[in-house]
Coordinates of C-alpha atoms in Angstrom, one line a residue:
X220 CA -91.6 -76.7 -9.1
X221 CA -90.5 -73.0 -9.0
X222 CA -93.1 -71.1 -9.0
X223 CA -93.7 -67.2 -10.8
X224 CA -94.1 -65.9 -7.0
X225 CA -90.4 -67.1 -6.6
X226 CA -89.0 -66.0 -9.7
X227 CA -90.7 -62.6 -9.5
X228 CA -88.9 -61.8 -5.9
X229 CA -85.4 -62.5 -7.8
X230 CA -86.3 -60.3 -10.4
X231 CA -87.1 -57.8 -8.3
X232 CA -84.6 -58.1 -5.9
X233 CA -81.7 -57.9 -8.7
X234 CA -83.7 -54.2 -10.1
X235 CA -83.3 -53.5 -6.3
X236 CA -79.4 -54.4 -6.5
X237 CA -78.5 -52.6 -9.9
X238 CA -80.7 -49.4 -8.6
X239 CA -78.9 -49.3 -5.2
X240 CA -75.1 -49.7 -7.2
X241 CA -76.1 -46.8 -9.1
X242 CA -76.6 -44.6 -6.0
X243 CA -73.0 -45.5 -3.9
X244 CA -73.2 -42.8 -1.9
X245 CA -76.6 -44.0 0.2
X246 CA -73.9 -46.7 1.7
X247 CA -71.1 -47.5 3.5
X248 CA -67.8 -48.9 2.0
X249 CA -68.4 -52.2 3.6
X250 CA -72.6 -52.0 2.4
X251 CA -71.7 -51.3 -1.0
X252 CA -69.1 -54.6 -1.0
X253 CA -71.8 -56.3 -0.3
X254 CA -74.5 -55.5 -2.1
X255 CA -72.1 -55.4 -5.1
X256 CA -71.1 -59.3 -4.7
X257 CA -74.8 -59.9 -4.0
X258 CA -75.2 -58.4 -7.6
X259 CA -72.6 -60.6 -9.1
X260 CA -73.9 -64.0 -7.6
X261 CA -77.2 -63.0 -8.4
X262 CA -76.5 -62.8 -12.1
X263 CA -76.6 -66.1 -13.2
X264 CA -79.7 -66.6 -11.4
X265 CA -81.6 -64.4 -13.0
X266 CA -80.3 -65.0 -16.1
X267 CA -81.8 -68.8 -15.8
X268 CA -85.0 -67.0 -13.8
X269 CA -85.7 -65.1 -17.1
X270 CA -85.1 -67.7 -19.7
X271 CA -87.6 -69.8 -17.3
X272 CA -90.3 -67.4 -17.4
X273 CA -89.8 -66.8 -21.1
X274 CA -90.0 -70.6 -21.7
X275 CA -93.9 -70.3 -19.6
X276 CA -95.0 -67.0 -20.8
X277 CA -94.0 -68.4 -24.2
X278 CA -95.5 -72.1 -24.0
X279 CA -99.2 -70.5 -22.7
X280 CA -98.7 -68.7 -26.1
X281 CA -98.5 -71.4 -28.2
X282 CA -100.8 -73.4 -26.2
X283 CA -103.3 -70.4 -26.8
X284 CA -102.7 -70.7 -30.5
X285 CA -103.2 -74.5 -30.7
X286 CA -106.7 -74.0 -29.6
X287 CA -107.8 -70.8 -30.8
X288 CA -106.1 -71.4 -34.6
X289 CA -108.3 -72.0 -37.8
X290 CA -105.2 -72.3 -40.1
X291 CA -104.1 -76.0 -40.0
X292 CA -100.7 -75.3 -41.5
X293 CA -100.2 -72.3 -38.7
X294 CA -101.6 -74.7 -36.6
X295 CA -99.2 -77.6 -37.2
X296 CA -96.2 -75.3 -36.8
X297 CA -97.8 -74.0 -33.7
X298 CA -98.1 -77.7 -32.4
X299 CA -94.4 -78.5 -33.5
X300 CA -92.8 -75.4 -31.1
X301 CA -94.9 -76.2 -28.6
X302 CA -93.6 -80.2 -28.1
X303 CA -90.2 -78.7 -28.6
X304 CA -90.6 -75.8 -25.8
X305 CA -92.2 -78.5 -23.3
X306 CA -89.2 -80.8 -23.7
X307 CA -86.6 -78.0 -22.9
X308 CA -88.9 -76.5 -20.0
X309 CA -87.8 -79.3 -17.7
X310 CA -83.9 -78.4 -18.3
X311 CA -84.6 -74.9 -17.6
X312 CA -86.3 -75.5 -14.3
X313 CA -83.6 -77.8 -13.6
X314 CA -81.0 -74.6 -14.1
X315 CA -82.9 -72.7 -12.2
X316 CA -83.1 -75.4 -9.3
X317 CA -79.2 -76.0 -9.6
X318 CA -78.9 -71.8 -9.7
X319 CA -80.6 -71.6 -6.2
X320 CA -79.1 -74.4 -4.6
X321 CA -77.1 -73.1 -1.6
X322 CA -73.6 -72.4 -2.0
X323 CA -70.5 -73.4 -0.2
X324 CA -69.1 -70.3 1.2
X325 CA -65.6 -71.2 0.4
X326 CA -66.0 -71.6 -3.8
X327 CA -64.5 -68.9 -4.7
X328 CA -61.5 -69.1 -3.0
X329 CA -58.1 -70.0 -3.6
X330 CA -56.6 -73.3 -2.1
X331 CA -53.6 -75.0 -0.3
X332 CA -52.8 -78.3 -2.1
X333 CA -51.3 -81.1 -0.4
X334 CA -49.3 -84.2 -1.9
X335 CA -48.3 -87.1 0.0
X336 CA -46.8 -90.2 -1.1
X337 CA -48.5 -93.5 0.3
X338 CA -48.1 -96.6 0.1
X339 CA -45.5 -98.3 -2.8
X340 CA -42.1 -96.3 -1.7
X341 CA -40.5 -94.9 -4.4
X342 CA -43.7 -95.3 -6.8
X343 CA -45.3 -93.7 -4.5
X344 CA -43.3 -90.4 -4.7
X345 CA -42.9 -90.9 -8.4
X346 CA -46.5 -90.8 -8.8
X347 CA -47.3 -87.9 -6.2
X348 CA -44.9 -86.1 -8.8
X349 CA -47.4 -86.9 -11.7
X350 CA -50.1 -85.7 -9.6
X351 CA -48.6 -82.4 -8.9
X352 CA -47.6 -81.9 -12.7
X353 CA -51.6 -82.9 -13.7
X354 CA -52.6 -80.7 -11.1
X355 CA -50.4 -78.0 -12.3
X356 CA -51.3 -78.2 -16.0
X357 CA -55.1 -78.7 -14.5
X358 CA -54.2 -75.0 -13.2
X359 CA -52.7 -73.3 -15.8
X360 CA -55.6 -74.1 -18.4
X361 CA -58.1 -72.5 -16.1
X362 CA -55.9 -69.2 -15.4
X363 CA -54.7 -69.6 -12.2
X364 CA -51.2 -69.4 -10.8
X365 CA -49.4 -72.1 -8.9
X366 CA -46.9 -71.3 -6.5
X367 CA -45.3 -74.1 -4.1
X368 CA -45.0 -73.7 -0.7
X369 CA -42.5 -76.7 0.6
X370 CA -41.6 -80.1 -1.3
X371 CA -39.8 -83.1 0.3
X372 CA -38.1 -84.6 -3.3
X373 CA -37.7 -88.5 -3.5
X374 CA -34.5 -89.9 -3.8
X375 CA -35.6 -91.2 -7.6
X376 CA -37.8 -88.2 -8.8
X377 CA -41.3 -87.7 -7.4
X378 CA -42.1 -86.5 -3.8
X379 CA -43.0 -87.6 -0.5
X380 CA -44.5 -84.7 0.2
X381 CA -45.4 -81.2 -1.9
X382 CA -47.4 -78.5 -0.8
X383 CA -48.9 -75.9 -3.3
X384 CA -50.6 -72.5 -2.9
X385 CA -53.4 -72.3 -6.1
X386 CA -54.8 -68.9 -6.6
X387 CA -57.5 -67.7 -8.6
X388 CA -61.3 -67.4 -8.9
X389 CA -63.2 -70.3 -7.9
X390 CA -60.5 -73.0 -7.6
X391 CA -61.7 -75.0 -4.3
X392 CA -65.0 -74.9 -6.4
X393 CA -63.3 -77.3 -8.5
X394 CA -60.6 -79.1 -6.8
X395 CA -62.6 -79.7 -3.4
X396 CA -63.5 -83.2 -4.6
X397 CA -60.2 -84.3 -5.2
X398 CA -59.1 -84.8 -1.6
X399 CA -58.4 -88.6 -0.9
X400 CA -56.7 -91.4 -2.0
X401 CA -55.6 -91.4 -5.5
X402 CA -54.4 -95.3 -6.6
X403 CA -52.0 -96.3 -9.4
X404 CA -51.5 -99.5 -11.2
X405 CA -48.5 -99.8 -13.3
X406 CA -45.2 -101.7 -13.6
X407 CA -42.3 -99.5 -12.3
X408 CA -39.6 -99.1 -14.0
X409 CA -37.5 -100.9 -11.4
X410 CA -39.5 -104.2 -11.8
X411 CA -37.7 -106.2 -14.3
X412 CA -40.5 -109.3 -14.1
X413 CA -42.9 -107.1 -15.6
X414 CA -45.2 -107.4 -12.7
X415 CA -48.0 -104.5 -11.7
X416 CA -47.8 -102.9 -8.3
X417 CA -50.5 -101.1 -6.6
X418 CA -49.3 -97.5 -5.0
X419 CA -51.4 -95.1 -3.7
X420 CA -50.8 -91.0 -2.8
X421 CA -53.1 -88.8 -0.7
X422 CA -54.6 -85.6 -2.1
X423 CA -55.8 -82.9 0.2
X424 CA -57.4 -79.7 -1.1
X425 CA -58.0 -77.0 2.0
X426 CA -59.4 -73.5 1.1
X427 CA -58.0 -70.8 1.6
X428 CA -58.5 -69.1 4.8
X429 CA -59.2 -65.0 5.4
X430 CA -58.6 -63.8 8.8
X431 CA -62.3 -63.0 9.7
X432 CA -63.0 -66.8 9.4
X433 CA -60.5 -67.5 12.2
X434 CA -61.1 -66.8 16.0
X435 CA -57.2 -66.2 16.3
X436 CA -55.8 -66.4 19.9
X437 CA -51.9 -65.4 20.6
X438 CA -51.6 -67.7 23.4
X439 CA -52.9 -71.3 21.7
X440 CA -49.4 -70.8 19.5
X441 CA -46.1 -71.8 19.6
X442 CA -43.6 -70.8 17.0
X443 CA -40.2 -72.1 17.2
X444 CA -37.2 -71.4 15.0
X445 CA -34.4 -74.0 14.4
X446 CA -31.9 -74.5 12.1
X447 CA -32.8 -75.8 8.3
X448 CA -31.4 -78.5 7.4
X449 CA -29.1 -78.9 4.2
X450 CA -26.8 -80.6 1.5
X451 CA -23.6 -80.3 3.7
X452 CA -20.6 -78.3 2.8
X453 CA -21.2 -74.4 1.7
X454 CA -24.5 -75.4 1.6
X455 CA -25.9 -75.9 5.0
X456 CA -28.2 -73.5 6.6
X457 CA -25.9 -71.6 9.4
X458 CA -28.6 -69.8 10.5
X459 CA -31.8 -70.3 12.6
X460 CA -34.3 -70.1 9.0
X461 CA -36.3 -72.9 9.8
X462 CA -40.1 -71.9 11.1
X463 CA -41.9 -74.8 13.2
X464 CA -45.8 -73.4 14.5
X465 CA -47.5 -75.5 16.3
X466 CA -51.2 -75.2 17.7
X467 CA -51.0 -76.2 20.9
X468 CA -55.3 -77.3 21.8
X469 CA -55.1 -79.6 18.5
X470 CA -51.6 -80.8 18.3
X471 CA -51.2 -79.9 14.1
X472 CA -48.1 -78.3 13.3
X473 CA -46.7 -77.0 10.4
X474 CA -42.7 -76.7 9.4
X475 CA -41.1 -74.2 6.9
X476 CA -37.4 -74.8 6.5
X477 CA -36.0 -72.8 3.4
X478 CA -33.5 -70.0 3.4
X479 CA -36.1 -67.0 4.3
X480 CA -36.8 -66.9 7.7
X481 CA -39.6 -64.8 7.0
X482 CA -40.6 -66.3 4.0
X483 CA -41.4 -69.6 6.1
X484 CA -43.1 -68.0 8.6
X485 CA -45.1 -66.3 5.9
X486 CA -45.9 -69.8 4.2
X487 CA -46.5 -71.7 7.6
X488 CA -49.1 -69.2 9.0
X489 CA -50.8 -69.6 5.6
X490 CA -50.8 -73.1 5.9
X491 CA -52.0 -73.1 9.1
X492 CA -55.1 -71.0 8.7
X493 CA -56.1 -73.4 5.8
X494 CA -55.9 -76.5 8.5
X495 CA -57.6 -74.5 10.7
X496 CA -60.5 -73.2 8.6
X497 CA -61.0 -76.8 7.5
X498 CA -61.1 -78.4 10.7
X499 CA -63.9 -76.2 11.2
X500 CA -65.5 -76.6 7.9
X501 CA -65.6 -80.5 9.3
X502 CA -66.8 -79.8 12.3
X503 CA -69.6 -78.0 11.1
X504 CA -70.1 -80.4 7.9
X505 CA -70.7 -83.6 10.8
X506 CA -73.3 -81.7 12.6
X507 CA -75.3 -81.8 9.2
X508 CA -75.1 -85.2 8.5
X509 CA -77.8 -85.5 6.0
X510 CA -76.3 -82.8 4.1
X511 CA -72.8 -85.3 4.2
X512 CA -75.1 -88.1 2.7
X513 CA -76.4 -85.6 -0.1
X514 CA -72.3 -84.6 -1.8
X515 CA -70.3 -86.6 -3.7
X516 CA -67.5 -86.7 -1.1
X517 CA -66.7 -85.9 2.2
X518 CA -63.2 -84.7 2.1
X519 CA -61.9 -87.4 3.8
X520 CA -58.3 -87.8 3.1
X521 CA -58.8 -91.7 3.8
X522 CA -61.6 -92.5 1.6
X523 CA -60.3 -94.3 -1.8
X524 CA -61.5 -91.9 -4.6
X525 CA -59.7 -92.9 -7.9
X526 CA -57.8 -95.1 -9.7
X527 CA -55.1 -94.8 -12.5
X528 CA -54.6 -97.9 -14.3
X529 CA -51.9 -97.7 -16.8
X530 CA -52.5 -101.0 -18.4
X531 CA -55.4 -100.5 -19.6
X532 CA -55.3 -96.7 -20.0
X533 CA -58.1 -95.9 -17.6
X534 CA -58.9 -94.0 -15.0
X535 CA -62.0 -94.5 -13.0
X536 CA -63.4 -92.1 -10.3
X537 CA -65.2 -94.7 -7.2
X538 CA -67.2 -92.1 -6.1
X539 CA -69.9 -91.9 -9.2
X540 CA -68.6 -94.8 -11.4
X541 CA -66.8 -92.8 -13.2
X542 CA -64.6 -94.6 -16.2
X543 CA -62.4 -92.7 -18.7
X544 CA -60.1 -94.3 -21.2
X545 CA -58.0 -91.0 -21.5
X546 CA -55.5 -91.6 -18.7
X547 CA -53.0 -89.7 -20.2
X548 CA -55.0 -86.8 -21.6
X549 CA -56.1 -86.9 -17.3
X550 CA -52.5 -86.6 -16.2
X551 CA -51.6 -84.1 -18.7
X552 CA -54.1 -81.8 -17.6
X553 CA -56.8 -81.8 -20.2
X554 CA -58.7 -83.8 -19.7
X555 CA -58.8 -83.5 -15.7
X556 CA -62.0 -81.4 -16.6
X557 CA -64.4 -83.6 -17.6
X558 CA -63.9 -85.4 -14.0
X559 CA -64.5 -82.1 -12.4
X560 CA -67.2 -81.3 -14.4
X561 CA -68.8 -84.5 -13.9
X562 CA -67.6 -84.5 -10.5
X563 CA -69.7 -81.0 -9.8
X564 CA -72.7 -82.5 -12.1
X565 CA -73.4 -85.7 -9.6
X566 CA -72.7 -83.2 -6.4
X567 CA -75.1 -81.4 -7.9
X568 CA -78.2 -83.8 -8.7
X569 CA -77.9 -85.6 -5.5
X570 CA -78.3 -82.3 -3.3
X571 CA -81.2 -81.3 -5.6
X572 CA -82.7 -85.1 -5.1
X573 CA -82.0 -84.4 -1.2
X574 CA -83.5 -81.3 -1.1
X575 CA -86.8 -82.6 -2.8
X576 CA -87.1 -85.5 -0.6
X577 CA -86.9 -82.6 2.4
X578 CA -83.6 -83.0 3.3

């Protein structure tokens, strides 16, 4: 239970905040950044902190009326808001609880997104192509901008591999749970017995990294520039455009090869940081292994998180039991949020049951 101490040192902390805003020249340029964020994220806390102490200050009231009332018919009514009140109170201290839950540093940030066609071959890559266009639509409902970074096309539409920068406010908030495998069951259009095949494509959603989460060092890179491949004829690349960087105490490399040499360099270092920041992001997620055992998913790219069945026109999410008859609302875009949402609900409710049971 939250108690008034607790919601009475929000309240005052957020006067404190909008007092100190109004006075910016008490603080420094980087103090004021601050404080000002701490304002922001403290809005919606308070907003549930004061509908929480309404919902008490208002309940004692009626309570206080029950008993002291001689009217029977002011009485009743009395009686009738109070039941209401009561069952609502519950919600709101669950608001509040959800409010004040700690937050994952990276929310608000943009995200790399990574495509890979699995197993099934051409399948495959054709469905890593429906997962890039649900993503995409997915994006441009919630006002953010897709750009890709690099795409290897498939030989029969698709890709075996597409790579997509996703700006905006709080997208790795809602796409962090989509990293794994994503599964499709349908019969491809090749199949002429009319048989299903199983495919599978791997999702990976990396925030976006700022340079002050990075301990950069010069010498644990090697950048190497070679020569893009092309089409043949007029076509192929006659100069050295392609950008390979590789970081040399973990091994992962990243390769650019369009026509901008500094375009790709641009891209790959971008990339890059992303692997980097998550790498640590994992390393520091296994040390706190009870927190692991508290989310909905782990990020692991090799854990089997969904299922498309086309058949049946389902799609059902393994991680909470999860079952939608709306593939094709899913896929188009629309109706990718309730999976999020729900997605962010269960997160949600098990960190809140770990954090009771003193987690």
């Amino acid at each position: 239970m939250i108690t008034e101490e607790r919601i009475e040192q929000l309240l005052t902390r957020y006067d404190y905040l909008e007092h100190a805003l109004g006075t910016p020249d008490q603080f420094s340029n980087e103090e004021f950044v601050q404080l000002s964020k701490e304002y922001a994220d403290l809005g919606p806390v308070v907003d549930a902190a004061n509908a929480l102490k309404s919902g008490r200050e208002e309940i004692a009231d009626l309570a206080e009326m029950v008993a002291a009332s001689d009217d029977p018919e002011m009485k009743e009514l009395a009686q009738e808001e109070f039941l209401e009140l009561k069952e609502k109170l519950p919600r709101m201290e669950r608001d509040l609880s959800i409010q004040l839950l700690p937050k994952d540093a990276a929310d608000e940030r943009s995200a790399i997104l990574e495509i890979r066609a699995g197993t099934g071959g051409d399948e495959a890559a054709l469905f890593a192509g429906d997962l890039y266009r649900m993503y995409e639509k997915f994006a441009e409902s919630q006002g953010w901008k897709v750009e890709m970074i690099s795409a290897s096309a498939s030989d029969v539409g698709g890709f075996k591999e597409i790579v997509a920068n996703i700006t905006g406010k709080g997208v790795f908030a809602k796409m962090k749970f989509e990293s794994g495998v994503h599964r499709v069951q349908r019969v491809p259009t090749t199949e002429s017995g009319g048989r299903i095949h199983t495919s599978a494509a791997t999702v990976a959603v990396l925030p976006e990294a700022a340079e002050v989460d990075l301990d950069i060092k010069s010498e644990d890179f090697r950048v190497d520039t070679m020569r893009a491949s092309g089409s043949g004829g007029q076509h192929v690349n006659t100069t050295d455009s392609a950008v390979r960087i590789t970081h040399i105490p973990t091994g992962i490399m990243v390769v650019q090869s369009e026509k901008s040499q500094h375009k790709n360099r641009e891209k790959a270092w971008k990339i890059m940081h992303a692997k980097l920041f998550e790498m640590e992001r994992d390393k520091v997620a296994a040390e706190r292994s009870e927190d692991r055992k508290s989310q909905v998913g782990s990020g692991d790219r090799s854990e089997r998180i969904r299922t498309y069945n086309f058949p049946q026109g389902r799609v059902t999410d393994h991680r909470i039991g999860l079952t939608l008859h709306k593939l094709d609302q899913i896929l188009a875009g629309e109706g990718l949020c309730e999976v999020v949402d729900t997605l962010i609900s269960e997160d949600q409710a098990m960190k809140l049951s770990a954090m009771e049971a003193g987690f």
